[in-house]
Amino acid sequence: MELFKKVFKSLFKIVFDLSITLLNLIVDMLILLEDRLERLYAKLYPTPSLTNKEYMKKLIGEHKKETSRKVVSVD
């Protein structure tokens, strides 16, 4: 019975260590997959850079000037 307990204990440790190793491997793969998907998303839908932001501010300013010049006549 003592031998059975030792064998069972060592077998349990081996299975437990393997399961933890596999879980760590799966988590690492999921983290890498998430990183690649984020990079792909950034390529497909790029965020505007600083020059684009300045350009957008310029366009917004021009639009505000055009809309402020328009005179609406209500008859």
Coordinates of N, CA, C and O in Angstrom, one line a residue:
M1 N 0.8 -1.2 0.0 CA 0.0 0.0 0.0 C 0.9 1.3 0.0 O 0.5 2.2 -0.6
E2 N 2.0 1.2 0.7 CA 2.9 2.3 0.8 C 3.5 2.6 -0.6 O 3.6 3.8 -1.0
L3 N 3.8 1.6 -1.3 CA 4.4 1.7 -2.6 C 3.4 2.3 -3.6 O 3.7 3.2 -4.4
F4 N 2.1 1.9 -3.5 CA 1.0 2.4 -4.3 C 0.9 3.9 -4.1 O 0.7 4.7 -5.0
K5 N 1.0 4.3 -2.8 CA 0.8 5.8 -2.5 C 2.0 6.6 -3.1 O 1.8 7.6 -3.7
K6 N 3.2 6.0 -3.1 CA 4.3 6.7 -3.7 C 4.2 6.8 -5.2 O 4.4 7.9 -5.8
V7 N 3.8 5.7 -5.8 CA 3.6 5.7 -7.2 C 2.5 6.7 -7.6 O 2.6 7.4 -8.6
F8 N 1.4 6.6 -6.9 CA 0.3 7.5 -7.2 C 0.7 9.0 -7.1 O 0.3 9.8 -7.9
K9 N 1.4 9.2 -6.0 CA 1.8 10.6 -5.7 C 2.8 11.1 -6.8 O 2.6 12.2 -7.3
S10 N 3.7 10.3 -7.2 CA 4.6 10.7 -8.3 C 3.9 10.9 -9.6 O 4.2 11.8 -10.4
L11 N 3.0 10.0 -9.9 CA 2.2 10.0 -11.1 C 1.3 11.3 -11.1 O 1.2 12.0 -12.1
F12 N 0.8 11.6 -10.0 CA 0.0 12.8 -9.9 C 0.8 14.1 -10.1 O 0.4 15.0 -10.8
K13 N 2.0 14.1 -9.5 CA 2.9 15.2 -9.8 C 3.3 15.4 -11.2 O 3.3 16.5 -11.8
I14 N 3.5 14.3 -11.9 CA 3.9 14.3 -13.3 C 2.7 14.9 -14.1 O 2.8 15.8 -15.0
V15 N 1.5 14.3 -13.9 CA 0.3 14.8 -14.6 C 0.0 16.3 -14.3 O -0.3 17.0 -15.2
F16 N 0.2 16.6 -13.1 CA -0.1 18.0 -12.7 C 0.9 19.0 -13.3 O 0.5 20.0 -13.9
D17 N 2.2 18.6 -13.3 CA 3.2 19.5 -14.0 C 2.9 19.6 -15.5 O 3.1 20.6 -16.1
L18 N 2.6 18.5 -16.1 CA 2.3 18.5 -17.5 C 1.1 19.4 -17.8 O 1.1 20.1 -18.8
S19 N 0.0 19.3 -17.0 CA -1.1 20.1 -17.3 C -0.8 21.6 -17.1 O -1.3 22.4 -17.9
I20 N 0.0 21.9 -16.1 CA 0.3 23.3 -15.9 C 1.2 23.8 -17.1 O 1.0 24.9 -17.6
T21 N 2.1 23.0 -17.6 CA 2.9 23.3 -18.7 C 2.1 23.5 -20.0 O 2.3 24.5 -20.7
L22 N 1.1 22.6 -20.2 CA 0.3 22.8 -21.3 C -0.6 24.0 -21.2 O -0.8 24.7 -22.2
L23 N -1.1 24.3 -20.1 CA -1.9 25.5 -19.9 C -1.1 26.8 -20.2 O -1.5 27.7 -20.8
N24 N 0.2 26.8 -19.7 CA 1.1 27.9 -19.9 C 1.3 28.1 -21.4 O 1.4 29.2 -21.9
L25 N 1.5 27.0 -22.1 CA 1.8 27.0 -23.5 C 0.6 27.6 -24.3 O 0.7 28.4 -25.1
I26 N -0.6 27.1 -23.9 CA -1.9 27.6 -24.5 C -2.0 29.1 -24.3 O -2.4 29.9 -25.2
V27 N -1.8 29.5 -23.0 CA -2.0 30.9 -22.7 C -1.0 31.8 -23.5 O -1.3 32.8 -24.0
D28 N 0.3 31.3 -23.6 CA 1.3 32.0 -24.4 C 0.9 32.1 -25.9 O 1.0 33.2 -26.5
M29 N 0.3 31.0 -26.4 CA -0.1 31.1 -27.8 C -1.3 32.0 -28.0 O -1.3 32.8 -29.0
L30 N -2.2 32.1 -27.0 CA -3.3 33.0 -27.1 C -2.8 34.5 -27.0 O -3.4 35.3 -27.7
I31 N -1.8 34.7 -26.2 CA -1.3 36.1 -26.1 C -0.6 36.5 -27.4 O -0.8 37.6 -27.9
L32 N 0.1 35.6 -28.0 CA 0.7 35.9 -29.3 C -0.3 36.1 -30.4 O -0.2 37.0 -31.2
L33 N -1.4 35.3 -30.4 CA -2.5 35.5 -31.3 C -3.1 36.8 -31.1 O -3.4 37.5 -32.1
E34 N -3.4 37.2 -29.9 CA -4.0 38.5 -29.6 C -3.1 39.6 -30.1 O -3.6 40.6 -30.7
D35 N -1.8 39.5 -29.9 CA -0.9 40.5 -30.4 C -0.9 40.7 -31.9 O -0.9 41.8 -32.4
R36 N -0.9 39.5 -32.6 CA -0.9 39.6 -34.0 C -2.3 40.1 -34.5 O -2.3 40.9 -35.5
L37 N -3.4 39.8 -33.9 CA -4.7 40.3 -34.3 C -4.7 41.8 -34.0 O -5.3 42.6 -34.8
E38 N -4.1 42.3 -33.0 CA -4.1 43.8 -32.7 C -3.3 44.5 -33.8 O -3.7 45.6 -34.2
R39 N -2.1 43.9 -34.2 CA -1.3 44.5 -35.2 C -2.1 44.5 -36.6 O -2.1 45.5 -37.3
L40 N -2.8 43.4 -36.9 CA -3.6 43.4 -38.1 C -4.7 44.4 -38.0 O -5.0 45.1 -39.0
Y41 N -5.4 44.5 -36.9 CA -6.4 45.5 -36.8 C -5.9 47.0 -37.0 O -6.5 47.8 -37.6
A42 N -4.6 47.2 -36.4 CA -4.0 48.5 -36.6 C -3.7 48.8 -38.0 O -3.7 49.9 -38.5
K43 N -3.3 47.7 -38.8 CA -3.0 47.9 -40.2 C -4.3 48.2 -41.0 O -4.3 49.0 -41.9
L44 N -5.4 47.5 -40.6 CA -6.6 47.6 -41.4 C -7.3 48.9 -41.1 O -7.9 49.5 -41.9
Y45 N -7.3 49.3 -39.8 CA -8.0 50.5 -39.4 C -7.0 51.4 -38.6 O -7.0 51.5 -37.4
P46 N -6.1 52.1 -39.4 CA -5.1 52.9 -38.7 C -5.7 54.1 -38.0 O -6.7 54.7 -38.5
T47 N -5.1 54.4 -36.9 CA -5.5 55.6 -36.2 C -4.8 56.8 -36.8 O -3.7 56.7 -37.3
P48 N -5.5 57.9 -36.9 CA -4.8 59.1 -37.5 C -3.6 59.5 -36.8 O -3.5 59.6 -35.6
S49 N -2.6 59.8 -37.6 CA -1.3 60.3 -37.0 C -1.4 61.8 -36.7 O -2.5 62.4 -36.9
L50 N -0.3 62.3 -36.2 CA -0.4 63.7 -35.8 C -0.6 64.6 -37.0 O -1.4 65.6 -36.9
T51 N 0.0 64.3 -38.1 CA -0.3 65.1 -39.3 C -1.7 65.0 -39.8 O -2.3 66.0 -40.2
N52 N -2.3 63.8 -39.7 CA -3.7 63.7 -40.0 C -4.6 64.5 -39.1 O -5.6 65.0 -39.5
K53 N -4.2 64.5 -37.8 CA -5.0 65.3 -36.8 C -4.9 66.8 -37.2 O -5.9 67.4 -37.1
E54 N -3.7 67.2 -37.5 CA -3.6 68.6 -37.9 C -4.4 68.9 -39.2 O -5.1 69.9 -39.3
Y55 N -4.4 68.0 -40.1 CA -5.2 68.1 -41.3 C -6.7 68.1 -41.0 O -7.4 69.0 -41.6
M56 N -7.1 67.3 -40.1 CA -8.5 67.3 -39.7 C -8.9 68.6 -39.0 O -10.0 69.1 -39.3
K57 N -8.0 69.1 -38.2 CA -8.3 70.4 -37.5 C -8.5 71.5 -38.6 O -9.4 72.3 -38.5
K58 N -7.6 71.4 -39.6 CA -7.7 72.4 -40.7 C -9.0 72.3 -41.4 O -9.7 73.3 -41.7
L59 N -9.4 71.0 -41.7 CA -10.7 70.8 -42.4 C -11.9 71.3 -41.6 O -12.8 71.9 -42.1
I60 N -11.8 71.0 -40.3 CA -12.9 71.4 -39.4 C -13.0 73.0 -39.3 O -14.1 73.5 -39.4
G61 N -11.8 73.6 -39.3 CA -11.8 75.1 -39.3 C -12.4 75.6 -40.6 O -13.2 76.6 -40.5
E62 N -12.0 75.0 -41.7 CA -12.6 75.5 -43.0 C -14.1 75.3 -43.0 O -14.8 76.2 -43.5
H63 N -14.5 74.2 -42.5 CA -15.9 73.9 -42.5 C -16.7 74.9 -41.6 O -17.8 75.4 -42.0
K64 N -16.1 75.2 -40.5 CA -16.8 76.2 -39.6 C -16.8 77.5 -40.3 O -17.8 78.2 -40.1
K65 N -15.8 77.9 -41.0 CA -15.8 79.2 -41.7 C -16.9 79.2 -42.7 O -17.6 80.2 -42.9
E66 N -17.0 78.1 -43.5 CA -18.0 78.1 -44.6 C -19.4 78.1 -44.0 O -20.3 78.8 -44.5
T67 N -19.6 77.4 -42.9 CA -21.0 77.4 -42.4 C -21.3 78.7 -41.7 O -22.5 79.0 -41.6
S68 N -20.3 79.4 -41.2 CA -20.6 80.6 -40.5 C -20.9 81.7 -41.5 O -21.6 82.7 -41.2
R69 N -20.4 81.6 -42.7 CA -20.6 82.6 -43.8 C -22.0 82.5 -44.4 O -22.5 83.4 -45.0
K70 N -22.6 81.3 -44.4 CA -23.8 81.0 -45.0 C -24.9 81.8 -44.3 O -25.0 81.8 -43.1
V71 N -25.7 82.5 -45.1 CA -26.8 83.2 -44.5 C -28.1 82.5 -44.8 O -28.4 82.2 -46.0
V72 N -28.8 82.2 -43.8 CA -30.1 81.5 -44.0 C -31.2 82.5 -44.0 O -31.4 83.2 -43.1
S73 N -31.9 82.5 -45.1 CA -33.0 83.4 -45.2 C -34.3 82.6 -45.0 O -34.5 81.6 -45.7
V74 N -35.1 83.1 -44.1 CA -36.3 82.4 -43.8 C -37.5 83.3 -44.3 O -37.6 84.4 -43.9
D75 N -38.2 82.8 -45.3 CA -39.3 83.6 -45.9 C -40.6 83.1 -45.3 O -40.9 82.0 -45.1

